[in-house]
Coordinates of C-alpha atoms in Angstrom, one line a residue:
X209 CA 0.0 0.0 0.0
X210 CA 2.5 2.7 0.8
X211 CA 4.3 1.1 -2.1
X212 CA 1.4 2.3 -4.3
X213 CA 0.7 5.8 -2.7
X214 CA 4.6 6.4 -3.0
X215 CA 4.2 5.9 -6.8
X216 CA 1.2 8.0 -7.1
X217 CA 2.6 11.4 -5.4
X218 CA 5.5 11.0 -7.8
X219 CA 3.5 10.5 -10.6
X220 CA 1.6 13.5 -9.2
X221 CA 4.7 15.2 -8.8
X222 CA 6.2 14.8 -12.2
X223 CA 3.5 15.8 -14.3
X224 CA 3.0 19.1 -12.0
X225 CA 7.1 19.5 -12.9
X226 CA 6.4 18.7 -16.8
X227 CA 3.5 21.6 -16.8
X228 CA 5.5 24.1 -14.8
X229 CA 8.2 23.3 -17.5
X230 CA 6.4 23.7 -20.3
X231 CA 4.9 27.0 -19.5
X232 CA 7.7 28.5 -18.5
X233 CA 10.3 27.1 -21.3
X234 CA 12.3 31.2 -22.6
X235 CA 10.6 30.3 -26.2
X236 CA 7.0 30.8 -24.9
X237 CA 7.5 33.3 -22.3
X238 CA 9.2 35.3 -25.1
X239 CA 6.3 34.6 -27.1
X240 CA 4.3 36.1 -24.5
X241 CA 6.6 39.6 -23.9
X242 CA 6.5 40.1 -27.8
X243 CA 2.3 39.8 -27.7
X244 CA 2.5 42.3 -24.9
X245 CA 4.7 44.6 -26.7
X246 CA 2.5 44.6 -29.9
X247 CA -0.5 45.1 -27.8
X248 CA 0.9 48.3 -25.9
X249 CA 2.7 49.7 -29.7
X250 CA -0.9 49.2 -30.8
X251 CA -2.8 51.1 -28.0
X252 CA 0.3 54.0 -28.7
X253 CA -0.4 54.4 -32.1
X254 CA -4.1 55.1 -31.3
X255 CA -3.1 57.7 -29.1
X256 CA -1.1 59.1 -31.4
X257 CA -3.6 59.2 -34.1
X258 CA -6.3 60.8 -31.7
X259 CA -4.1 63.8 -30.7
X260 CA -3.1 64.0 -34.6
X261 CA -6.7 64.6 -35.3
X262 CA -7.2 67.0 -32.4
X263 CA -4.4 68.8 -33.8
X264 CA -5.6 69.1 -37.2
X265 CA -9.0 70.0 -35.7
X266 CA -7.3 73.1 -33.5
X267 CA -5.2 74.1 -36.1
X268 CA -7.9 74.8 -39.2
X269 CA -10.8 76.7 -36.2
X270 CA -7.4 79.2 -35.7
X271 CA -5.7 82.0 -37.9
X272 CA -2.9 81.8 -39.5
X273 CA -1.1 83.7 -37.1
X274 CA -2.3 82.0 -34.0
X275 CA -2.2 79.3 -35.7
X276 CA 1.6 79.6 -36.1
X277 CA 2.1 80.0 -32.4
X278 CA 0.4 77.8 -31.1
X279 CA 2.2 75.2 -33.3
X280 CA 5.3 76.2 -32.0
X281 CA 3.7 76.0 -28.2
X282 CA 2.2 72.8 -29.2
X283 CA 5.9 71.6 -30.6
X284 CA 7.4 72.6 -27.4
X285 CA 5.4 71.1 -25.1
X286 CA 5.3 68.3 -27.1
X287 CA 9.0 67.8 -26.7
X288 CA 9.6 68.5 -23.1
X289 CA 6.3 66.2 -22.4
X290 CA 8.2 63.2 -25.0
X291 CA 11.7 64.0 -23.2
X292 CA 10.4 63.8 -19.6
X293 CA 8.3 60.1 -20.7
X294 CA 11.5 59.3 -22.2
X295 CA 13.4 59.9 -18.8
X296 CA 10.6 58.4 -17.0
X297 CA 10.7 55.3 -19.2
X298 CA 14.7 54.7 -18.8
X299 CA 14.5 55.0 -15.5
X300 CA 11.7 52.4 -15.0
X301 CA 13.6 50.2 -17.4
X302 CA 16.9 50.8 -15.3
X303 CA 14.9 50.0 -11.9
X304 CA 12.9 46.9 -13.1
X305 CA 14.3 43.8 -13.7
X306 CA 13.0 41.7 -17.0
X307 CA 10.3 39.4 -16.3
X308 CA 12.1 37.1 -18.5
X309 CA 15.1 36.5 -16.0
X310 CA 12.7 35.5 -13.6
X311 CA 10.8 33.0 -16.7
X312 CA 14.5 31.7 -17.6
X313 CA 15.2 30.8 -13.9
X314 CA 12.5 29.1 -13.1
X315 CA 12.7 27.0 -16.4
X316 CA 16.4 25.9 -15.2
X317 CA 15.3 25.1 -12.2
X318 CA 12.5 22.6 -13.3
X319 CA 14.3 21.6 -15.8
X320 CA 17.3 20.1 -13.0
X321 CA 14.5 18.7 -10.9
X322 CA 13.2 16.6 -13.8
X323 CA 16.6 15.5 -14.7
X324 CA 17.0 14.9 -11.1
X325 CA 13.6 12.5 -10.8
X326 CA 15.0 10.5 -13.9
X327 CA 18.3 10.0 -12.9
X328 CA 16.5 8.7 -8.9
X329 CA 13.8 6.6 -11.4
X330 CA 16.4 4.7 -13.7
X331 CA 18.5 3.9 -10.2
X332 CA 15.6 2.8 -8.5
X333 CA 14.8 0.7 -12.0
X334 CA 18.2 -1.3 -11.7
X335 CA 18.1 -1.8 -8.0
X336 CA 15.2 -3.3 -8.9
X337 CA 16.6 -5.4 -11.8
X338 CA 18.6 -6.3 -9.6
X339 CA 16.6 -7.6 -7.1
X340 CA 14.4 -9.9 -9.2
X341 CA 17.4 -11.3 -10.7
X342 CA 18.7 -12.0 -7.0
X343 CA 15.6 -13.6 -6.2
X344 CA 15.2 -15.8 -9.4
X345 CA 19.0 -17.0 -8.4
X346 CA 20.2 -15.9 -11.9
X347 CA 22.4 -12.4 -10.1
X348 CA 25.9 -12.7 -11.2
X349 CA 27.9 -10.4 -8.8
X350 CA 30.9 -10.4 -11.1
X351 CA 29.3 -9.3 -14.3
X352 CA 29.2 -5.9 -13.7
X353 CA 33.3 -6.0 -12.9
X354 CA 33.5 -7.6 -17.0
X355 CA 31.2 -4.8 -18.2
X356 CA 33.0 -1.8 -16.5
X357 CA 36.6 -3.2 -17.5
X358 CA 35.3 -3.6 -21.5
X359 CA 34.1 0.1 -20.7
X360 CA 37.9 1.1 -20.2
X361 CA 38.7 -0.7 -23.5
X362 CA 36.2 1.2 -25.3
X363 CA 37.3 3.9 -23.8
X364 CA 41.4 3.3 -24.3
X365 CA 40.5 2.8 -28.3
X366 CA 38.7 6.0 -28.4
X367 CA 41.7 8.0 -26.7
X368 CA 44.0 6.3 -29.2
X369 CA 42.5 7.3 -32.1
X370 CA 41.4 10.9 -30.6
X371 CA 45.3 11.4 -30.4
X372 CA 45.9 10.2 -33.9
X373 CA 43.3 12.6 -35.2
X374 CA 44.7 15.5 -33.3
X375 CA 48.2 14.9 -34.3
X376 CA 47.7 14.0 -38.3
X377 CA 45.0 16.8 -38.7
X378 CA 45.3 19.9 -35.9
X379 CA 49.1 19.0 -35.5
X380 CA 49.6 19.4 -39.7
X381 CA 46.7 22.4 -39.3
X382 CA 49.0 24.1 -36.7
X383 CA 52.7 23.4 -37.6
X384 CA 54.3 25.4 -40.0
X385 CA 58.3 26.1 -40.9
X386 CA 59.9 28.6 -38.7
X387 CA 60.6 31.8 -40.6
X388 CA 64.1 32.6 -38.9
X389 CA 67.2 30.9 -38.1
X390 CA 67.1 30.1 -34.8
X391 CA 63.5 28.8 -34.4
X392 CA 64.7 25.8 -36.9
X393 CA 66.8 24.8 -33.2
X394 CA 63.1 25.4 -31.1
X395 CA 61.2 23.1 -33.4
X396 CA 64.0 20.3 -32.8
X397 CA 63.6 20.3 -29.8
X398 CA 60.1 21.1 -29.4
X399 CA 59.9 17.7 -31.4
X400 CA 62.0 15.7 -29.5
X401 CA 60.5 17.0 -26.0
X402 CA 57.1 15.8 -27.9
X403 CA 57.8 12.0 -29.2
X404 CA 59.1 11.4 -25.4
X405 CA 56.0 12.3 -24.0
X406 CA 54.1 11.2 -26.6
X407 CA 55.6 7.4 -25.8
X408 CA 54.9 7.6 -22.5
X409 CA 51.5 9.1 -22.9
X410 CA 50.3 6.2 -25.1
X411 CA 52.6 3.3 -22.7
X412 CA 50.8 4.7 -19.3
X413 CA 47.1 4.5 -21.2
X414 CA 47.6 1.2 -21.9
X415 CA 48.9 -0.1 -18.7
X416 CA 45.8 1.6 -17.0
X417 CA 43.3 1.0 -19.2
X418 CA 43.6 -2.7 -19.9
X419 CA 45.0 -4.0 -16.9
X420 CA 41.5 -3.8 -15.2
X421 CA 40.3 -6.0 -17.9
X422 CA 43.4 -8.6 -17.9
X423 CA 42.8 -9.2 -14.1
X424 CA 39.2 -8.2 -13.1
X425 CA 38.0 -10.9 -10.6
X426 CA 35.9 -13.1 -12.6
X427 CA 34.8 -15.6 -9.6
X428 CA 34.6 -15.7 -5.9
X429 CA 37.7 -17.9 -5.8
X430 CA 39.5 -15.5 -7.2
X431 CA 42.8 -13.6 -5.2
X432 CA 44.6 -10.7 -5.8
X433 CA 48.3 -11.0 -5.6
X434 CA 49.8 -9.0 -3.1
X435 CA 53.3 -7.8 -4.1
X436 CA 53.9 -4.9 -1.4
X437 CA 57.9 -4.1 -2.6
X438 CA 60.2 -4.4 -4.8
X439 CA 63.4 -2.0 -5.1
X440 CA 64.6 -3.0 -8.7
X441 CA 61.1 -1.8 -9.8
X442 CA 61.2 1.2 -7.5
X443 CA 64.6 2.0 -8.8
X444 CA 63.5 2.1 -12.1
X445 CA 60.4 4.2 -12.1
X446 CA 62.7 6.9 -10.3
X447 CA 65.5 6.9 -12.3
X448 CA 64.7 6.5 -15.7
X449 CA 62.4 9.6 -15.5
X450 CA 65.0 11.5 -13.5
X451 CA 66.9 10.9 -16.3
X452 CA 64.7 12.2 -19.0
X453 CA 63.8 15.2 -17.4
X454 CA 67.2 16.4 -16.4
X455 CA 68.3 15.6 -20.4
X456 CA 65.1 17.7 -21.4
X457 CA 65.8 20.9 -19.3
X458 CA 69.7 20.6 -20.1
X459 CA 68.5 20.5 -24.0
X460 CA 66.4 23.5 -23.3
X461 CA 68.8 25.3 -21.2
X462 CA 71.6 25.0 -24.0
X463 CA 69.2 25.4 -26.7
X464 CA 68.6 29.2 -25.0
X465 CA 71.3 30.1 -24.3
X466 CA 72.8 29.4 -27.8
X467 CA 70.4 31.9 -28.9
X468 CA 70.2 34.7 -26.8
X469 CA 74.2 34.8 -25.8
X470 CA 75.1 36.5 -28.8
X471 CA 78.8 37.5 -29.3
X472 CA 79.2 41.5 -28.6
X473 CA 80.5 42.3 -31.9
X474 CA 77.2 40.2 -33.8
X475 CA 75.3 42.4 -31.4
X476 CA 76.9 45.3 -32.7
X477 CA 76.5 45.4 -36.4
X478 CA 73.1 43.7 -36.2
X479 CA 70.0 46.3 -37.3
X480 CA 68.7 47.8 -33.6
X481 CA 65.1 48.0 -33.1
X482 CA 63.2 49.3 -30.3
X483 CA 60.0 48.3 -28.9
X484 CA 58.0 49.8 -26.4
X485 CA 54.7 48.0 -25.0
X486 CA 52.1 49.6 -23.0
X487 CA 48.0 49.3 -22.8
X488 CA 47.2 48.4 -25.7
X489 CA 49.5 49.3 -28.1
X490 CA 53.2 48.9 -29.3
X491 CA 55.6 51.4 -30.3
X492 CA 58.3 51.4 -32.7
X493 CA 61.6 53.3 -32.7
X494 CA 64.3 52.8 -35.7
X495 CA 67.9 54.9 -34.7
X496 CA 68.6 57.6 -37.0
X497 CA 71.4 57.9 -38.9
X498 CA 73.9 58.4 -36.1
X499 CA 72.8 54.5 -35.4
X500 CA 72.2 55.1 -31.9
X501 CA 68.9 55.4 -29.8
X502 CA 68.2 58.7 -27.6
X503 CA 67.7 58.5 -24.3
X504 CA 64.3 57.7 -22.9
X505 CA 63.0 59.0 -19.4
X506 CA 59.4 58.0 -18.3
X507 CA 59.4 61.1 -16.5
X508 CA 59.3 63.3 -19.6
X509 CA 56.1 61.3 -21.0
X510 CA 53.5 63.8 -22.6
X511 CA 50.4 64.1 -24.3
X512 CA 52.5 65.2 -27.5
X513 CA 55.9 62.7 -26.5
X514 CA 53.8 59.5 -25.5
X515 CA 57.9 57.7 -25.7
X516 CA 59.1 60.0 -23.2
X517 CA 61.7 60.9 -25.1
X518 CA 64.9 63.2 -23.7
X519 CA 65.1 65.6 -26.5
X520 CA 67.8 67.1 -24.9
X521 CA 69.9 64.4 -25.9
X522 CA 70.7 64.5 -29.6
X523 CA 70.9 60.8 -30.6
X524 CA 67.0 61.4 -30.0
X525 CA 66.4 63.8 -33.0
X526 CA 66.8 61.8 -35.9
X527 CA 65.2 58.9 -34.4
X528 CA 61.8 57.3 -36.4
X529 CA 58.6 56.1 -35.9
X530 CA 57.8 52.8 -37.4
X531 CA 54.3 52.7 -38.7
X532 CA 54.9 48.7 -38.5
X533 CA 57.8 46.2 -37.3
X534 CA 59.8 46.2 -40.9
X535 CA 63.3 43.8 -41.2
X536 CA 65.5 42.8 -44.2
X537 CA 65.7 39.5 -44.8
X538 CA 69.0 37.1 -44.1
X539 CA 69.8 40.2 -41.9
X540 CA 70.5 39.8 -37.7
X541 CA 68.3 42.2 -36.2
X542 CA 68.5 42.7 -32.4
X543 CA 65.6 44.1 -30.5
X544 CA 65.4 46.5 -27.7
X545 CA 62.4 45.8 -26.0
X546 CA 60.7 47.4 -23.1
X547 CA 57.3 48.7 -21.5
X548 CA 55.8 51.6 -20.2
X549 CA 53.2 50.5 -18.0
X550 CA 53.2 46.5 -17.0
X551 CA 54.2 43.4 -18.2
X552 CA 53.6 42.7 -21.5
X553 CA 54.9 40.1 -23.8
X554 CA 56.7 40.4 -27.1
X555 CA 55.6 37.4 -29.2
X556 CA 56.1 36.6 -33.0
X557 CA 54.8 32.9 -33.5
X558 CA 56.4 32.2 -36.6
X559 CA 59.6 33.4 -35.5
X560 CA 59.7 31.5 -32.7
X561 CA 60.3 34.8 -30.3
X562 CA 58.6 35.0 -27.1
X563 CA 60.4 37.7 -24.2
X564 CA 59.0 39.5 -21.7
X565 CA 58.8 43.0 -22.1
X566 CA 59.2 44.8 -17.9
X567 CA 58.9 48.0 -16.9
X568 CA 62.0 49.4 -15.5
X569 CA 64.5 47.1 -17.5
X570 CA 65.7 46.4 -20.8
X571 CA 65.2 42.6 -22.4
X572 CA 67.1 41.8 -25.8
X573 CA 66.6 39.0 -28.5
X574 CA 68.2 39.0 -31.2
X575 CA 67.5 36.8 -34.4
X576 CA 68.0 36.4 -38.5
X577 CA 64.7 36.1 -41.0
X578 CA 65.5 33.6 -43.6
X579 CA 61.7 34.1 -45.3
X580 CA 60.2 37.2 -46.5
X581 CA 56.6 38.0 -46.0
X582 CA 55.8 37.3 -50.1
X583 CA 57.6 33.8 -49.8
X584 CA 55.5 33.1 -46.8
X585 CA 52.6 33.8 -48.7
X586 CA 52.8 32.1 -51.5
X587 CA 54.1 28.8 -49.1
X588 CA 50.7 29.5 -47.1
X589 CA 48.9 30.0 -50.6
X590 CA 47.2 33.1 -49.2
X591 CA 48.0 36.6 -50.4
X592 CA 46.5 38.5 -47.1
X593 CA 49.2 36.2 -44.8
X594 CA 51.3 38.7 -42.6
X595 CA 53.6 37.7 -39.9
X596 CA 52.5 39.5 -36.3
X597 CA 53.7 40.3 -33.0
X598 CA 51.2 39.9 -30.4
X599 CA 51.1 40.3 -26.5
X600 CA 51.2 36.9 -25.0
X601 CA 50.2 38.2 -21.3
X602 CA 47.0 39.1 -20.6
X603 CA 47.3 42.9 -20.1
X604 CA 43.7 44.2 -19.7
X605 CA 40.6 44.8 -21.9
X606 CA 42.5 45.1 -24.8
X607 CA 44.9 43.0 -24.5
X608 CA 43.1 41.1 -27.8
X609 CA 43.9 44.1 -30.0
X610 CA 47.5 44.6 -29.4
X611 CA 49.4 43.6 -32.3
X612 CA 51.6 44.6 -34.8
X613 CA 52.3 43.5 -38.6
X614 CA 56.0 42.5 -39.3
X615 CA 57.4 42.4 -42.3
X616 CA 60.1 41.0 -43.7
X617 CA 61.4 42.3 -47.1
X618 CA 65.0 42.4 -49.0
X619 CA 67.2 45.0 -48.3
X620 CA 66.1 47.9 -51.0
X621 CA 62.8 47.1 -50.0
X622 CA 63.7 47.9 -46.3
X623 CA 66.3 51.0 -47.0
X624 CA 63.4 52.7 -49.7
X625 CA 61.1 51.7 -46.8
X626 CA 63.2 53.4 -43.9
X627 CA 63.5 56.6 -46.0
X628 CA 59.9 57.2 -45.8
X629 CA 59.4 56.9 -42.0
X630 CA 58.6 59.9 -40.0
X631 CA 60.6 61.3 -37.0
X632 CA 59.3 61.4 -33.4
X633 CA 61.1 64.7 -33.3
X634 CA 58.5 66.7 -35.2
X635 CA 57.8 70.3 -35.4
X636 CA 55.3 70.3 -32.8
X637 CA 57.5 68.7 -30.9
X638 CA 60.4 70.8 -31.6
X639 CA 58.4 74.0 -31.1
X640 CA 57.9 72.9 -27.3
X641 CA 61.7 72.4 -26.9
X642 CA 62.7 75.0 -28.3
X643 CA 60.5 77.3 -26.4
X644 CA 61.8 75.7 -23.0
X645 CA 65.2 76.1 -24.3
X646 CA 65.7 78.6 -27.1
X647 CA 69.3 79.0 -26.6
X648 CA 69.6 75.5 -28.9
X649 CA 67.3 76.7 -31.9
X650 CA 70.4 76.5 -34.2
X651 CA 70.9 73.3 -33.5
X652 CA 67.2 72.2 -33.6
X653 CA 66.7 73.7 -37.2
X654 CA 69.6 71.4 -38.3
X655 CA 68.3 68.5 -36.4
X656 CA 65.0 69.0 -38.7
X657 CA 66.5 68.6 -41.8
X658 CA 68.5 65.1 -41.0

């Protein structure tokens, strides 16, 4: 009996649950606000027409002098009536929350109870499965330990072939040639670092997934074998990895520092490039023809000098502005890279550059292009293909947008390139100095036409 009555106040239950759900689902309660709004537009736009008639009514009973005024009184109070409802209505609108959030949270909240009551009704279902079979003497209590075990086989084929897919098709999708010298020595050993783990990725799965299939207990007879130590086994699970990682991280250590301990003279007669980060933009600063950057003080940051330029150093005034990152190719180009305001990161994918760029300091790298934007493009078959350097630290809201095309042409292209480059020493700019200090307006004029 309480059986039965148990089986009635769910039933009860659940079709109360179903009706809730269904009148409350966001399509029909959206159906509903849309009704509502055409109703109220309709019952607006007979208002409107009545007062239009009214109107036109007023106007031709007037002269055409009064008639004029009171148009213009009508058109006034008219506006200041339609601009105070307007007010009224925002502020309404700002003050009242949408009926529909209320519609949408009741919905997800039936909808988890259902999902709840047939999750209890298919566990309740099995117990009960169970129990018959129990009772007709046909319950196996080692079937279930077969059925979960073939479940990890299932599952151990799936993850093998998942990893196939990802490396034949998103590994080819992703992977392309580095476009300078020294990332050819990243994607070595970024490949080697990857076929070690790879091997004992795939090894470990299959240890774990098929062992509880090999020795599942399969009768009450059954015994696990207890084999609480051994140190030859110990030894090796501790040193072989010891050994692979310490080979890894000595690979990566020389690897970096065969790049980025570049010979003082290299560093020298390589093309200097400054970069400055800050939210959300970079700036670029080529050396003028003296070859040598002006100083830079943060404290001297304006609305007009945004680098912060010290003008009063002279290395400073033939300095340009780079509208993008432009290199010649097969040319070492070392980069001066800094920021004005946090940490940002100065990252060029297919160049295989990535350095952090810290207020207060000064970070180098230093590298050779070996493939010019055109080649690239025609490799990637796609004519709108630019190299970029992003931010690779997440600096704020726009930390998305900072970027900056790089591009790597021959060496006219660059020098023709270069030529047309503006100064960050411009007249605006040298107007303000001067007036601070006019005893070096010679100098400055000269400055101007370098």
């Amino acid at each position: 009996m309480k059986f039965k009555i148990n089986n009635r106040f769910r039933a009860v239950l659940g079709c109360l649950l179903a009706v809730g759900l269904l009148f409350s689902t966001p399509s029909l309660a959206f159906q509903q606000d849309s009704l509502a709004q055409e109703t109220e537009v309709s019952a607006v736009a007979d208002t409107v027409e009545e007062g239009d008639v009214d109107t036109a009514a007023t106007e031709l009973a007037a002269t055409d002098t009064a008639s004029a005024a009171a148009g213009e009184a009508v058109a006034a109070t008219t506006t200041t009536t339609s601009s105070a409802s307007s007010a009224a209505t925002a502020a309404d609108e700002e003050s009242q929350i949408d009926p529909q959030v209320y519609k949408n949270l009741t919905y997800y909240i039936l909808l988890f109870l259902i999902l709840c009551t047939i999750v209890a009704i298919v566990c309740k279902v099995l117990s009960i499965y169970d129990l018959t079979r129990k009772m007709n003497g046909r319950y196996n209590p080692f079937a279930n330990n077969t059925f979960q075990s073939v479940l990890f086989l299932i599952f151990l084929v799936g993850f093998l072939a998942m990893l196939y897919y990802g490396y034949a098709v998103w590994g080819s999708w992703a992977w392309r040639e580095a476009a300078t010298e020294h990332g050819q020595r990243i994607d070595t050993m970024f490949i080697v670092t990857t076929v070690i783990i790879t091997i004992v990725l795939v090894v470990i799965h299959l240890l774990l997934l098929s062992f509880p299939f090999i020795y599942r207990m399969r009768s009450a007879e059954s015994r696990a074998y207890y084999y609480p130590h051994n140190d030859t086994i110990e030894k090796i699970w501790t040193i072989v990895p010891a050994v692979v990682l310490t080979i890894l991280v000595l690979f990566g250590f020389f690897t970096w520092r065969s790049i980025t301990n570049v010979p003082e003279e290299l560093q020298k007669s390589a093309i200097q490039i400054e970069v400055l980060g800050e939210q959300f933009q970079w700036q670029v600063r080529y050396p003028g023809n003296d070859g040598t950057f002006g100083k830079r003080n943060y404290k001297l940051t304006t609305p007009m000098n945004s680098y912060g330029i010290d003008f009063a150093d002279k290395h400073a005034w033939d300095d340009i502005q780079g509208s993008d990152i432009v290199i010649p190719v097969n040319k070492s180009v070392r980069f001066h890279i800094i920021s004005k305001d946090i940490i940002h990161s100065f990252y060029i994918p297919d160049f295989r550059v990535q350095i952090n760029a810290v207020p207060g300091m000064t970070n180098y790298f230093q590298f050779t292009p070996t493939i010019t934007t055109e080649e690239m493009r025609e490799k990637m078959d796609d004519p709108k293909y630019n190299f970029v350097m992003l931010c690779n630290k997440i600096c704020g809201s726009g930390h998305y947008n900072m970027q900056k095309n790089v591009v790597v042409v021959t060496e006219e292209e660059y020098k023709t390139w270069l030529s047309t480059q503006g100064k960050y020493f411009t007249e605006d700019l040298q107007k303000e100095f001067a007036s601070a200090d006019s005893g070096d307006a010679k100098e400055l004029t000269t400055a101007s036409l370098n």
